[in-house]
Amino acid sequence: MLRNQLIDLRPSEAVDVMFANPLAGSVEILFQTGHAYKYTNVSRRAIVNLILNPNMSLGFWINENLVGARRTVCKSEGVLARELAKHSCYELAAA
């Protein structure tokens, strides 16, 4: 449980894949748009709460604990390459 943990897939219109590491206090998210972000200095208590509560809304959790938190640091990891899109849960729209 203390390593990168895949957050159980939950219905989400924004999130494709999400990994959380309660020991490091980091969260990595691939959004359905193909944009990837890594958040650091995330509340470890909030991460454990997310892992233990499979019914919690991902959108609500992200807005409260990542986007709306002053302590977190966000780093863009780029955009999912089109050739990798076939491995994603979400199909990127043709440009």
XYZ file of N, CA and C in Angstrom:
285
model
N 0.818 -1.196 0.000
C 0.000 0.000 0.000
C 0.859 1.257 0.000
N 2.132 1.160 0.315
C 2.953 2.355 0.417
C 3.679 2.703 -0.868
N 3.483 1.945 -1.913
C 4.083 2.261 -3.208
C 3.042 2.925 -4.092
N 3.447 3.209 -5.335
C 2.469 3.756 -6.269
C 1.302 2.796 -6.382
N 0.127 3.283 -6.108
C -1.056 2.445 -6.121
C -2.026 2.966 -7.165
N -2.462 2.060 -8.040
C -3.476 2.415 -9.017
C -4.782 2.629 -8.268
N -5.350 3.787 -8.431
C -6.627 4.073 -7.778
C -7.706 3.329 -8.546
N -8.545 2.604 -7.824
C -9.607 1.826 -8.456
C -10.350 2.674 -9.474
N -10.571 2.067 -10.639
C -11.297 2.790 -11.679
C -12.698 3.112 -11.182
N -13.029 4.363 -11.276
C -14.338 4.848 -10.860
C -14.896 5.664 -12.006
N -16.192 5.789 -12.086
C -16.741 6.608 -13.170
C -16.206 8.036 -13.077
N -15.547 8.484 -14.128
C -15.015 9.837 -14.156
C -15.000 10.338 -15.586
N -15.503 11.537 -15.780
C -15.510 12.133 -17.108
C -14.184 12.814 -17.413
N -13.314 12.946 -16.416
C -12.061 13.673 -16.612
C -10.818 12.802 -16.466
N -10.838 11.847 -15.548
C -9.637 11.075 -15.229
C -9.628 9.746 -15.984
N -8.479 9.458 -16.623
C -8.300 8.178 -17.303
C -7.615 7.198 -16.354
N -6.444 7.577 -15.848
C -5.670 6.736 -14.939
C -5.086 7.607 -13.839
N -5.044 7.051 -12.621
C -4.519 7.811 -11.493
C -3.727 6.883 -10.581
N -2.496 7.285 -10.265
C -1.646 6.562 -9.327
C -1.369 7.464 -8.135
N -1.387 6.888 -6.945
C -1.106 7.652 -5.732
C -0.080 6.914 -4.890
N 0.823 7.667 -4.284
C 1.850 7.094 -3.427
C 1.763 7.787 -2.066
N 1.143 7.120 -1.082
C 0.985 7.758 0.228
C 2.303 7.975 0.966
N 3.299 7.150 0.712
C 4.582 7.314 1.380
C 5.310 8.566 0.880
N 5.299 8.768 -0.439
C 5.976 9.922 -1.035
C 5.093 11.168 -1.049
N 3.786 10.997 -0.855
C 2.873 12.136 -0.920
C 2.745 12.666 -2.337
N 2.693 11.746 -3.311
C 2.598 12.171 -4.709
C 1.435 11.474 -5.411
N 0.911 12.156 -6.410
C -0.192 11.637 -7.212
C 0.117 11.929 -8.672
N -0.049 10.927 -9.525
C 0.141 11.096 -10.960
C -1.182 10.811 -11.647
N -1.581 11.723 -12.534
C -2.880 11.614 -13.189
C -2.719 11.754 -14.692
N -3.392 10.875 -15.439
C -3.542 11.025 -16.873
C -5.006 11.357 -17.099
N -5.251 12.555 -17.608
C -6.625 12.966 -17.882
C -7.060 12.433 -19.237
N -8.350 12.369 -19.454
C -8.880 11.829 -20.701
C -8.532 12.697 -21.904
N -8.078 13.890 -21.687
C -7.623 14.745 -22.783
C -6.241 14.341 -23.260
N -5.557 13.472 -22.489
C -4.212 13.041 -22.821
C -3.146 13.788 -22.044
N -3.513 14.800 -21.284
C -2.553 15.561 -20.485
C -2.253 14.819 -19.188
N -0.970 14.773 -18.849
C -0.524 14.089 -17.637
C 0.095 15.092 -16.675
N -0.187 14.914 -15.387
C 0.336 15.799 -14.350
C 0.827 14.977 -13.171
N 1.839 15.512 -12.501
C 2.320 14.911 -11.262
C 2.198 15.968 -10.170
N 1.531 15.591 -9.095
C 1.362 16.473 -7.935
C 2.217 15.937 -6.800
N 2.970 16.817 -6.172
C 3.788 16.440 -5.026
C 3.363 17.243 -3.809
N 3.854 16.823 -2.652
C 3.504 17.432 -1.372
C 2.000 17.339 -1.097
N 1.412 16.232 -1.519
C -0.013 15.978 -1.312
C -0.198 15.397 0.086
N -1.281 15.754 0.729
C -1.577 15.236 2.063
C -1.621 13.711 2.043
N -0.779 13.093 2.840
C -0.752 11.631 2.916
C -2.054 11.086 3.492
N -2.616 11.801 4.408
C -3.900 11.402 4.995
C -4.997 11.403 3.924
N -4.977 12.403 3.053
C -5.971 12.478 1.981
C -5.793 11.325 0.991
N -4.539 10.973 0.690
C -4.279 9.860 -0.233
C -4.784 8.549 0.357
N -4.488 8.282 1.602
C -4.955 7.051 2.252
C -6.477 7.030 2.296
N -7.088 8.169 2.567
C -8.549 8.266 2.592
C -9.125 7.918 1.218
N -8.493 8.397 0.161
C -8.960 8.084 -1.193
C -8.834 6.588 -1.486
N -7.708 6.001 -1.102
C -7.480 4.573 -1.352
C -8.494 3.714 -0.596
N -8.814 4.095 0.624
C -9.708 3.288 1.461
C -11.195 3.516 1.189
N -11.534 4.565 0.452
C -12.940 4.876 0.163
C -13.205 4.812 -1.335
N -13.526 3.620 -1.850
C -13.706 3.457 -3.294
C -14.914 4.198 -3.866
N -15.797 4.690 -3.026
C -16.966 5.404 -3.524
C -16.745 6.909 -3.627
N -15.569 7.374 -3.222
C -15.286 8.804 -3.265
C -15.126 9.268 -4.713
N -15.713 10.398 -5.035
C -15.621 10.976 -6.367
C -14.190 11.444 -6.642
N -13.636 11.015 -7.769
C -12.283 11.440 -8.130
C -12.233 12.944 -8.399
N -13.235 13.458 -9.080
C -13.269 14.890 -9.381
C -13.284 15.730 -8.123
N -14.124 15.349 -7.171
C -14.194 16.072 -5.903
C -12.855 15.995 -5.183
N -12.275 14.803 -5.127
C -11.006 14.625 -4.411
C -9.892 15.445 -5.053
N -9.815 15.424 -6.374
C -8.786 16.190 -7.084
C -8.950 17.688 -6.835
N -10.162 18.174 -6.939
C -10.397 19.610 -6.723
C -10.077 20.034 -5.296
N -10.419 19.209 -4.323
C -10.193 19.564 -2.921
C -8.746 19.390 -2.475
N -8.094 18.322 -2.934
C -6.782 17.965 -2.392
C -5.598 18.252 -3.313
N -5.861 18.530 -4.568
C -4.768 18.834 -5.491
C -4.874 20.253 -6.034
N -5.970 20.540 -6.717
C -6.138 21.849 -7.348
C -6.358 22.945 -6.313
N -7.187 22.675 -5.309
C -7.539 23.694 -4.333
C -6.619 23.790 -3.131
N -5.649 22.910 -3.033
C -4.751 22.906 -1.868
C -3.534 23.795 -2.138
N -3.216 24.640 -1.194
C -2.065 25.533 -1.345
C -0.745 24.792 -1.270
N -0.714 23.677 -0.582
C 0.541 22.970 -0.323
C 1.046 22.165 -1.509
N 0.156 21.767 -2.410
C 0.576 20.885 -3.499
C 1.342 21.635 -4.586
N 2.240 20.893 -5.228
C 3.020 21.425 -6.346
C 2.654 20.595 -7.569
N 2.283 21.270 -8.647
C 1.846 20.586 -9.863
C 2.908 20.731 -10.943
N 3.203 19.614 -11.610
C 4.149 19.635 -12.722
C 3.523 18.913 -13.908
N 3.479 19.589 -15.044
C 2.954 18.960 -16.247
C 3.954 17.929 -16.740
N 3.463 16.746 -17.041
C 4.308 15.672 -17.558
C 4.143 15.530 -19.064
N 3.425 16.452 -19.692
C 3.244 16.425 -21.138
C 1.914 15.851 -21.557
N 1.844 15.485 -22.827
C 0.617 14.961 -23.418
C 0.890 13.553 -23.920
N -0.065 12.676 -23.729
C 0.051 11.289 -24.167
C 0.288 11.228 -25.669
N 1.327 10.524 -26.067
C 1.630 10.372 -27.487
C 0.507 9.612 -28.177
N 0.208 9.993 -29.382
C -0.906 9.369 -30.109
C -0.719 7.860 -30.255
N 0.526 7.398 -30.430
C 0.744 5.955 -30.588
C 0.495 5.182 -29.294
N 0.512 5.882 -28.153
C 0.221 5.222 -26.880
C -1.260 5.288 -26.522
N -2.012 6.061 -27.257
C -3.429 6.252 -26.947
C -4.210 4.942 -26.978
N -3.759 3.982 -27.800
C -4.484 2.710 -27.884
C -4.414 1.929 -26.572
N -3.444 2.255 -25.702
C -3.321 1.573 -24.417
C -4.097 2.293 -23.321
N -4.646 3.430 -23.653
C -5.383 4.230 -22.693
C -6.845 3.772 -22.662
N -7.513 4.064 -21.552
C -8.944 3.756 -21.443
C -9.756 4.695 -22.325
N -9.136 5.790 -22.704
C -9.814 6.849 -23.440
C -9.196 6.994 -24.814
N -10.007 7.118 -25.817
C -9.490 7.310 -27.171
C -9.390 8.800 -27.457
N -8.210 9.253 -27.830
C -8.025 10.669 -28.157
C -8.749 10.976 -29.461
N -9.381 12.130 -29.494
C -10.081 12.548 -30.709
C -9.048 12.883 -31.784
N -9.396 12.591 -32.991
C -8.480 12.895 -34.098
C -8.325 14.400 -34.234
N -7.105 14.824 -34.450
C -6.844 16.262 -34.571
C -7.129 16.758 -35.961
